Amino acid sequence: MSAENAVQQYIRENGQRFVEELSELLRIPSISAESAHAPDMLRCAEWLCDALLRSGADRAEVMSTDGNPVVYAEKTADPAAPTVLVYGHYDVMPVDPAGEWTNGPFDPVIREGRIWARGANDDKGQSYMHLKAMEAMLATGTLPCNLKFMLEGEEEIGSASLGKWCTEHQELLKADVILVSDTSLLGWKTPSITCGLRGLCYMEIEVTGPNKELHSGLYGGAVANPANVLARLIAALTDEEGRITIPHFYDTVRELTPAEREAFGKAPFCEAAYRKGLGIRSTQGETGYTTMERTGIRPSLDVNGIWSGYTGEGTKTVIPSKACAKISMRLVPDQDYRQIARLFEEYMQALAPAGVSVNVRALHGGYPYLTPTDLPAYRAAAAAVEETFGKEPLPYYSGGSIPIISTFEKVLGLKSVLLGFGLDQDAIHSPNESYALENFYRGIDTIARFHRHFAAILKSHA
Amino acid sequence: MSAENAVQQYIRENGQRFVEELSELLRIPSISAESAHAPDMLRCAEWLCDALLRSGADRAEVMSTDGNPVVYAEKTADPAAPTVLVYGHYDVMPVDPAGEWTNGPFDPVIREGRIWARGANDDKGQSYMHLKAMEAMLATGTLPCNLKFMLEGEEEIGSASLGKWCTEHQELLKADVILVSDTSLLGWKTPSITCGLRGLCYMEIEVTGPNKELHSGLYGGAVANPANVLARLIAALTDEEGRITIPHFYDTVRELTPAEREAFGKAPFCEAAYRKGLGIRSTQGETGYTTMERTGIRPSLDVNGIWSGYTGEGTKTVIPSKACAKISMRLVPDQDYRQIARLFEEYMQALAPAGVSVNVRALHGGYPYLTPTDLPAYRAAAAAVEETFGKEPLPYYSGGSIPIISTFEKVLGLKSVLLGFGLDQDAIHSPNESYALENFYRGIDTIARFHRHFAAILKSHA
C-alpha cells in the first residue's frame, strides 16, 4: 500500500475519534480577550500538551511567556530530514452576541456534516489537523520530516508575547520552514494558498489652530481652520489615479512577476456581486489594477476615523481649535512600516500651513509578508493540494495582515506557508462558527502529503 | 439753553434714577433659552410696557407672537416729522457658568462706575437708553421725530417669531429707518458704527459609501472611503489663495468703494496682538485683503464640525460607511444664502465620485446686511457720535451675523443703523457682564442728537 493510501485509510478508520478529541478541545472556553478565562488558557495548553504526546510527539511542554503560555512539542523522524515548524493558536475570539448561537459556543455538536463551536475552524480545528497528520504518519510509518509545534494563546489579541518568546528560543525553533493552517480557501472547488499578507502602518494626526474654539462669524476668513486644513492634508495623500502621493512611498514596493500576477488573476471574482454586496455603484482604486490586485498586492491608504468641532444636532458656528484623524496604510513587500511612518509625518509637516501646528503619532505597525511561489515549501503545498482537491491551487494575496508571520521571518529567518482549509461559510469570529468534517479529513491528508513532497523536493535539491 | 445742553442737563439730574430703573429691569431673569423662564419673559415685557408709558409713549402694548411677546410702543411728535423705529430685545443669554459671577447675575450692583448683571449691556442696558432718550427729549421739549419701539424676547435664540410678526404688522411698523443699539464700539477712544453684517449659509453634508463598516485590510484600496472622499470635497471648496472655489460663488459679491475701504482701513488693528491672543503664528485668508477685511467685507467658508469612523482610543482598522461635516459660509452683500446653498450642493454633487452618494442639507441661513455710509440715518448717527465722542466714528464691518436686520430690510423695506455703545470689556454672553454708566449716559445723549440730526437731514433733503 502506498504511503498516501495508508494515511487515507488511517484517517477513515480513526476520523470519528479525531473529531471526538477535537470536541473535547473545543469545550475549553479559551477566550484570550477576556481575563476571566485566564485559567482556561492554561487548561487548554495542558490539554494540547497531552494530546501532542498522545499523537506521538517525543517531547511536549507548556512554556511560559509574558502572557498566555506557548505549547511547544517536537518529533524527530531522522536527524538528516528537513524540519517543519507548525504554528497555530489555541485561543479563540469572544462569542458575542451570545444569543445568536444555535448550540452553546463551547458545547460542540455535529450537524449537517459540520462541527459547530467557537474555534471549530479558527484555529483549534485547523491546528488539530497537524497533530492528527503526525499521528497518521507515525502509525503508518510514513513521517518524512522532523516536526516542531508552536501553538500560542494570544493570536486573537495581537500575539503580543510571541515575538519576544521566539527571540528567546531561536535555537529551539530552528527549522526549514513554518507551516500554518489559519487561512481560508477561495472555495471548495477553487483551492488556493495564501501567499501574500499586507503590512500595516497606523497613524494619528492632530491639527491645532487657535488656542480656543472661535466664533466663525468674527474670525471666519482670517484664521486657518484646523478642520479645513486636515481635510486638505488628507486630500493631498492620494491623487486622482488612486495613488498615494507621499514622496518615496512606492520606492520599496515589489511588483509581482507577470507570471505571479497572471496566476493570481485566475482567482474567480464577480465584480457585480462584489458591488452588490457592498451596496456601491462602483469600485474605486489605483488605475491599472483589478479590484483583487488593489486589495491583495498594492498598498492602500484609508481614513479610519476623523473628528473635529461640533458634531451634534443642528448648528453651531464655531471654528474648532483642533481636528484629528486616524489614517492607516496597508503595505506590501518590501515596505517598512517604520520608514513609511517617517515619510508620512515628513509629508504632513511639509504641507502644514503656518497658521496651525501638526502632531503625528504612529499607533501601530506590522510588516507585509510574501511567500514566493517558487519556494520549495510553497511548491510542496501546491502539489499536495492538487492531489487532494484535483486542481492546482491559486496563489492568493490577502489584503489583511497577520503581523506575527512577518515577525517569524525577521526573528527566525523562516518563511511561512499558509496552507489553510477554511471556507467563508465557516463564520470565524461570528456566532455559529463551524468547520466541515470533510475539510478536516482532507486537510489532514493534504498536510501529510505536504511533508512527503517537501522532503522529496529538498532531497532533490541536495 | 440749546436742545443739546437741555438734554445733557436732564441726564445729569436724572441719571441716577435711570440706573435705578435699569436695575429693576435687570432683576427679571428673562432667559429666552430656558423654558422655565417663560413667566419671566411676560413679566419683563409688561415691565417694559409700563416703563415706555412712564417715559412718555402715547401707546404701549405687549403683543403676542408665535413665541415670546413683542413690546410695541409709539410716540407721535409731529405727523409731518420723520419716524424712527427703535429695535431692541429684552431677552438675555443663560448665565452659565453660574459659579463665576461675582454678584448674582440678576442681582445688579454698581461698582467701579459700571453696572454688573446679565443684560447690563446686551441688550437691556442698550435698549433702555432709547426709553430714557425719549423721556429726556420730551421733558425738554426737543423731540424732533416720531418714535416707534419694537422690543422682542427671542433675539438670543434666533428671533424665530419676529419675521412673521413683522410681516403681519407692516402698517404698524411704517417708519423711515430702524435704529438699533445692540453692537459695540471699537473702543472708547475709537468710536465706530457697525455698518456691515455678514450673512450665513450653514450646510450639512453626508457622504455614504459601502452599506456597512468594512475591514480596511480586506477592502482597503478597492472601495471609495467616504471619509477620504469627504476630505477631498472639503479641500476642493477653497484654493491656495484662500478663495472659495464653488462656481459662481463670488458673482453677487459687492465690492466696497475705495473710499469705504479706506475708511474701514483706519480702524486700529494690531496683527501681533491678534495672533498672540489666538495663540497662532500666522493669520491666513484671502490674498489681497487685510485681516479685518477678511472677516468684515469678504465671504468665508469654515468646517464647523466633521465626524466619521472610529474616534476612540487606539486603533480600529475600518473603512467607515459614512462621513459627515457641517460647513458654513459667511456671506456679504448681495449674496443670497438660498442661491449659495444651491451652488454648494451642485458643486459637491458634481465632484462626488461614483463609489459614494452625497446628501446635502441646508440647516440655516441668513442674509448679509450693509448700511451705506451715505445713508441719511448713517450720516445723522455719525454726526451725533462725532459730537459726543469728539471724533468721527469709523465705519465697522463685523464678521458676525444678525439675521433679523436683513429680515427687516426684506419685510419692511427699511434700512437699520447699528448705533451701539458696548465695549469688548462688557463681557456680553459671559459671566460678569457689565456696562459702564458713562457709556449709558453718553449713549442717551448721542441717541437724542441722532434724532435731531436725522430730522434736520431729512428736512434739508425735502
CSV table of C-alpha atoms in Angstrom, one decimal, chain B residues 8 31 74 80 104 111 118 126-127 142 167 226 230 233 235 237 259 262 288 301 366 375 387 395 427 453 456 458:
chain,number,residue,atom,x,y,z
B,8,GLN,CA,-27.4,116.8,28.9
B,31,ILE,CA,-33.5,84.0,29.8
B,74,GLU,CA,-45.2,104.7,19.8
B,80,ALA,CA,-45.0,115.6,9.4
B,104,GLY,CA,-25.7,87.3,41.3
B,111,ARG,CA,-19.1,99.0,41.2
B,118,ARG,CA,-26.7,89.7,32.9
B,126,GLN,CA,-28.6,99.5,25.5
B,127,SER,CA,-32.3,99.3,24.7
B,142,THR,CA,-36.9,118.7,22.0
B,167,THR,CA,-44.9,90.6,8.0
B,226,PRO,CA,-16.4,58.1,2.5
B,230,LEU,CA,-15.3,64.0,2.2
B,233,LEU,CA,-14.7,67.5,-1.2
B,235,ALA,CA,-10.4,70.5,0.2
B,237,LEU,CA,-14.1,74.2,-1.6
B,259,ALA,CA,-13.5,105.4,-0.1
B,262,GLU,CA,-10.1,103.3,3.1
B,288,GLY,CA,-5.2,90.8,-1.2
B,301,LEU,CA,-16.0,79.1,4.5
B,366,GLY,CA,-29.5,84.5,6.8
B,375,LEU,CA,-27.5,106.9,4.1
B,387,GLU,CA,-20.3,115.5,18.8
B,395,PRO,CA,-17.5,102.5,9.7
B,427,ALA,CA,-18.3,90.6,28.5
B,453,HIS,CA,-29.6,115.3,13.0
B,456,ALA,CA,-32.6,118.0,10.0
B,458,LEU,CA,-34.4,114.7,6.0
